[in-house]
mmCIF file of C-alpha atoms in Angstrom:
data_model
loop_
_atom_site.group_PDB
_atom_site.id
_atom_site.type_symbol
_atom_site.label_atom_id
_atom_site.label_comp_id
_atom_site.label_asym_id
_atom_site.label_seq_id
_atom_site.Cartn_x
_atom_site.Cartn_y
_atom_site.Cartn_z
ATOM 1 C CA MET A 166 1.282 -7.579 9.100
ATOM 2 C CA ILE A 167 0.048 -9.431 11.983
ATOM 3 C CA ALA A 168 3.182 -8.485 14.177
ATOM 4 C CA PHE A 169 2.808 -4.869 13.209
ATOM 5 C CA ALA A 170 -0.838 -5.081 14.390
ATOM 6 C CA LYS A 171 0.066 -6.601 17.392
ATOM 7 C CA LEU A 172 3.004 -4.439 18.383
ATOM 8 C CA SER A 173 1.339 -1.177 17.269
ATOM 9 C CA GLY A 174 -2.008 -1.826 19.221
ATOM 10 C CA LEU A 175 -3.908 0.331 16.508
ATOM 11 C CA LYS A 176 -7.148 -0.816 14.918
ATOM 12 C CA VAL A 177 -6.592 -2.728 11.710
ATOM 13 C CA LEU A 178 -8.438 -3.712 8.827
ATOM 14 C CA ILE A 179 -6.762 -6.581 6.393
ATOM 15 C CA LEU A 180 -8.344 -6.861 3.096
ATOM 16 C CA VAL A 181 -8.168 -10.196 1.569
ATOM 17 C CA THR A 182 -9.423 -11.851 -1.796
ATOM 18 C CA GLY A 183 -11.864 -14.381 -0.429
ATOM 19 C CA LEU A 184 -13.460 -16.546 2.387
ATOM 20 C CA LYS A 185 -10.453 -18.912 2.540
ATOM 21 C CA SER A 186 -7.986 -15.937 2.753
ATOM 22 C CA MET A 187 -9.940 -14.564 5.404
ATOM 23 C CA VAL A 188 -10.193 -17.519 7.444
ATOM 24 C CA GLY A 189 -6.430 -18.342 7.143
ATOM 25 C CA THR A 190 -5.665 -14.785 8.218
ATOM 26 C CA ILE A 191 -7.965 -15.127 11.058
ATOM 27 C CA ARG A 192 -6.447 -18.295 12.063
ATOM 28 C CA ARG A 193 -2.816 -16.734 11.935
ATOM 29 C CA CYS A 194 -3.868 -14.006 13.894
ATOM 30 C CA GLU A 195 -5.146 -16.258 16.827
ATOM 31 C CA LYS A 196 -1.886 -18.246 16.474
ATOM 32 C CA TYR A 197 0.068 -15.129 17.494
ATOM 33 C CA GLY A 198 -2.503 -14.090 20.147
ATOM 34 C CA VAL A 199 -4.486 -11.579 18.270
ATOM 35 C CA GLU A 200 -8.094 -11.484 18.116
ATOM 36 C CA ALA A 201 -9.630 -10.978 14.770
ATOM 37 C CA GLY A 202 -13.109 -10.376 13.613
ATOM 38 C CA ALA A 203 -14.455 -11.498 10.389
ATOM 39 C CA PHE A 204 -16.109 -9.281 7.807
ATOM 40 C CA TYR A 205 -18.084 -11.119 4.974
ATOM 41 C CA GLY A 206 -21.552 -11.196 3.766
ATOM 42 C CA GLU A 207 -23.676 -10.192 6.784
ATOM 43 C CA GLN A 208 -21.248 -10.932 9.330
ATOM 44 C CA GLN A 209 -19.363 -7.690 10.156
ATOM 45 C CA ASP A 210 -17.492 -7.831 13.108
ATOM 46 C CA THR A 211 -15.374 -4.963 13.699
ATOM 47 C CA THR A 212 -15.076 -4.906 17.471
ATOM 48 C CA LYS A 213 -11.523 -6.529 17.712
ATOM 49 C CA GLN A 214 -8.031 -4.973 17.117
ATOM 50 C CA ILE A 215 -7.905 -6.836 13.703
ATOM 51 C CA THR A 216 -10.893 -7.020 11.149
ATOM 52 C CA VAL A 217 -10.255 -9.258 8.138
ATOM 53 C CA ALA A 218 -12.508 -8.533 5.417
ATOM 54 C CA VAL A 219 -13.353 -10.073 1.967
ATOM 55 C CA ASP A 220 -13.153 -7.799 -0.846
ATOM 56 C CA ASP A 221 -16.734 -7.864 -2.230
ATOM 57 C CA SER A 222 -18.394 -7.771 1.220
ATOM 58 C CA LEU A 223 -16.171 -4.703 2.065
ATOM 59 C CA TYR A 224 -17.373 -3.007 -1.396
ATOM 60 C CA ASN A 225 -21.060 -3.822 -0.469
ATOM 61 C CA ALA A 226 -20.530 -2.049 2.849
ATOM 62 C CA CYS A 227 -19.013 0.801 1.418
ATOM 63 C CA LYS A 228 -21.809 1.271 -1.052
ATOM 64 C CA LYS A 229 -24.452 0.904 1.643
ATOM 65 C CA GLY A 230 -22.756 2.967 4.235
ATOM 66 C CA GLY A 231 -24.719 2.763 7.635
ATOM 67 C CA ARG A 232 -23.679 4.543 10.789
ATOM 68 C CA ALA A 233 -21.650 1.761 12.612
ATOM 69 C CA PHE A 234 -19.770 1.098 9.292
ATOM 70 C CA GLN A 235 -18.976 4.810 8.628
ATOM 71 C CA LYS A 236 -17.706 4.903 12.272
ATOM 72 C CA PHE A 237 -15.471 2.340 11.690
ATOM 73 C CA ALA A 238 -14.136 3.236 8.291
ATOM 74 C CA LYS A 239 -13.877 7.109 8.941
ATOM 75 C CA HIS A 240 -12.781 7.169 12.577
ATOM 76 C CA GLU A 241 -11.834 3.953 14.198
ATOM 77 C CA CYS A 242 -9.662 2.118 11.839
ATOM 78 C CA GLN A 243 -6.239 3.469 11.662
ATOM 79 C CA VAL A 244 -4.420 1.005 9.686
ATOM 80 C CA LEU A 245 -5.701 -0.433 6.460
ATOM 81 C CA ILE A 246 -3.571 -3.627 4.878
ATOM 82 C CA MET A 247 -4.273 -4.926 1.512
ATOM 83 C CA ASP A 248 -3.128 -8.328 1.008
ATOM 84 C CA GLU A 249 -2.658 -8.982 -2.858
ATOM 85 C CA CYS A 250 -2.792 -5.253 -3.610
ATOM 86 C CA HIS A 251 -2.198 -5.682 -7.193
ATOM 87 C CA HIS A 252 -6.105 -6.183 -7.147
ATOM 88 C CA LEU A 253 -6.384 -2.303 -6.352
ATOM 89 C CA PRO A 254 -7.084 -1.150 -9.565
ATOM 90 C CA ALA A 255 -10.186 -3.288 -9.563
ATOM 91 C CA ALA A 256 -13.227 -1.222 -8.922
ATOM 92 C CA THR A 257 -14.170 -3.121 -5.559
ATOM 93 C CA TRP A 258 -10.559 -2.461 -4.202
ATOM 94 C CA SER A 259 -10.214 1.055 -5.284
ATOM 95 C CA ILE A 260 -13.644 2.045 -3.886
ATOM 96 C CA SER A 261 -13.149 0.154 -0.535
ATOM 97 C CA ALA A 262 -9.460 1.225 -0.076
ATOM 98 C CA ALA A 263 -10.444 5.068 -0.859
ATOM 99 C CA TYR A 264 -13.625 4.847 1.655
ATOM 100 C CA PHE A 265 -11.213 4.201 4.432
ATOM 101 C CA GLU A 266 -9.441 7.342 6.140
ATOM 102 C CA ALA A 267 -6.772 5.122 7.820
ATOM 103 C CA LEU A 268 -3.538 7.006 8.380
ATOM 104 C CA TYR A 269 -1.250 3.981 7.571
ATOM 105 C CA ARG A 270 -1.586 2.002 4.551
ATOM 106 C CA PHE A 271 0.165 -1.109 3.282
ATOM 107 C CA GLY A 272 -0.073 -3.076 0.380
ATOM 108 C CA PHE A 273 1.314 -6.731 -0.076
ATOM 109 C CA SER A 274 1.732 -8.220 -3.373
ATOM 110 C CA GLY A 275 4.092 -10.652 -5.287
ATOM 111 C CA SER A 276 3.451 -8.625 -8.598
ATOM 112 C CA PRO A 277 2.283 -5.252 -7.631
ATOM 113 C CA PHE A 278 2.990 -3.414 -10.994
ATOM 114 C CA ALA A 279 1.911 -3.958 -14.528
ATOM 115 C CA SER A 280 5.212 -3.275 -15.837
ATOM 116 C CA GLN A 281 8.674 -3.355 -14.201
ATOM 117 C CA GLU A 282 9.937 -0.508 -16.535
ATOM 118 C CA ASP A 283 7.219 2.229 -16.773
ATOM 119 C CA LEU A 284 4.535 2.904 -14.538
ATOM 120 C CA GLU A 285 1.234 2.234 -16.069
ATOM 121 C CA TYR A 286 -2.153 4.004 -14.923
ATOM 122 C CA SER A 287 -3.060 0.959 -12.928
ATOM 123 C CA ASP A 288 0.370 1.084 -11.224
ATOM 124 C CA MET A 289 -0.053 5.097 -10.266
ATOM 125 C CA GLN A 290 -3.608 4.095 -8.805
ATOM 126 C CA LEU A 291 -2.087 1.219 -6.493
ATOM 127 C CA ILE A 292 0.610 3.949 -5.410
ATOM 128 C CA GLY A 293 -2.061 6.536 -4.867
ATOM 129 C CA LEU A 294 -3.881 4.183 -2.519
ATOM 130 C CA THR A 295 -0.906 2.824 -0.679
ATOM 131 C CA GLY A 296 1.891 5.198 -1.236
ATOM 132 C CA GLU A 297 5.281 4.443 -2.622
ATOM 133 C CA VAL A 298 7.135 1.412 -2.188
ATOM 134 C CA ILE A 299 9.076 1.225 1.051
ATOM 135 C CA ALA A 300 10.534 -2.354 0.702
ATOM 136 C CA GLN A 301 10.893 -4.897 -1.849
ATOM 137 C CA VAL A 302 12.052 -8.471 -0.955
ATOM 138 C CA PRO A 303 13.242 -10.869 -3.633
ATOM 139 C CA ALA A 304 11.964 -14.303 -3.871
ATOM 140 C CA TRP A 305 15.471 -16.031 -3.442
ATOM 141 C CA TYR A 306 15.674 -14.470 -0.334
ATOM 142 C CA LEU A 307 12.260 -15.755 0.926
ATOM 143 C CA ILE A 308 13.326 -19.135 -0.477
ATOM 144 C CA GLU A 309 16.415 -19.223 1.506
ATOM 145 C CA GLN A 310 14.635 -18.288 4.496
ATOM 146 C CA GLY A 311 12.066 -21.118 4.160
ATOM 147 C CA LEU A 312 9.265 -18.782 3.603
ATOM 148 C CA LEU A 313 8.427 -19.372 -0.156
ATOM 149 C CA ALA A 314 8.724 -22.884 -1.883
ATOM 150 C CA ARG A 315 11.080 -23.253 -4.309
ATOM 151 C CA PRO A 316 9.563 -23.473 -7.755
ATOM 152 C CA ILE A 317 9.628 -26.582 -9.869
ATOM 153 C CA VAL A 318 8.829 -26.201 -13.575
ATOM 154 C CA THR A 319 8.405 -29.250 -15.544
ATOM 155 C CA MET A 320 7.780 -28.939 -19.441
ATOM 156 C CA ILE A 321 5.403 -31.698 -20.614
ATOM 157 C CA GLU A 322 5.126 -31.997 -24.583
ATOM 158 C CA CYS A 323 1.310 -31.900 -25.626
ATOM 159 C CA ARG A 324 1.045 -33.812 -28.834
ATOM 160 C CA TYR A 325 -2.368 -33.661 -29.300
ATOM 161 C CA PRO A 326 -3.879 -30.428 -28.411
ATOM 162 C CA LYS A 327 -7.616 -30.365 -27.967
ATOM 163 C CA LEU A 328 -7.874 -26.783 -29.335
ATOM 164 C CA PHE A 329 -8.993 -26.206 -32.944
ATOM 165 C CA SER A 330 -6.419 -23.541 -34.368
ATOM 166 C CA GLY A 331 -8.982 -21.818 -36.346
ATOM 167 C CA ASN A 332 -10.971 -20.603 -33.548
ATOM 168 C CA THR A 333 -9.851 -17.414 -31.838
ATOM 169 C CA ASN A 334 -12.715 -16.808 -29.570
ATOM 170 C CA TRP A 335 -11.193 -16.280 -26.164
ATOM 171 C CA ARG A 336 -14.263 -18.089 -24.260
ATOM 172 C CA TYR A 337 -13.744 -21.238 -26.368
ATOM 173 C CA CYS A 338 -9.762 -21.198 -26.480
ATOM 174 C CA TYR A 339 -9.164 -20.686 -22.646
ATOM 175 C CA PRO A 340 -11.163 -23.581 -21.474
ATOM 176 C CA GLN A 341 -10.187 -25.988 -24.196
ATOM 177 C CA GLY A 342 -6.608 -25.075 -24.750
ATOM 178 C CA ILE A 343 -5.523 -24.190 -21.028
ATOM 179 C CA VAL A 344 -8.166 -25.761 -18.466
ATOM 180 C CA GLN A 345 -9.072 -29.046 -20.252
ATOM 181 C CA ASN A 346 -6.180 -29.438 -22.416
#
């Protein structure tokens, strides 16, 4: 996505899931010689070729509007790139994506659709905001290229689970049976 931005020369917004992802993306941009502005909280630098925005901050800006932000969203931003686009069915993502009038829209995800067989409503929403799938890259190929770590799965027998089997309350079961077990 950074290569596309650099080669196209177009004004790009990259939507990410959190501050850590934003910082990492900005660092990768700088590594490849592309200046990137940060968009989170009150810091809204849209002056660079690439702006990297945290999802919640972008959503709040879309709700507030403001002339400078509207100008960026409606007229200046030509490319919208959504990292982890499987989040698009969430209101914060879908409202933000729909607010932008970018001509080019790309979504990246390791698991974009809820189902591999039949498309669900959330899948159709994702396609509506990004367009049809234009490329799929299988995990084995990324592993062979050294771009994805080979998974290591170890099964560990749990002899004494801390979960009381009679309690079916999710708020109890998840921390007791998954997080702290």
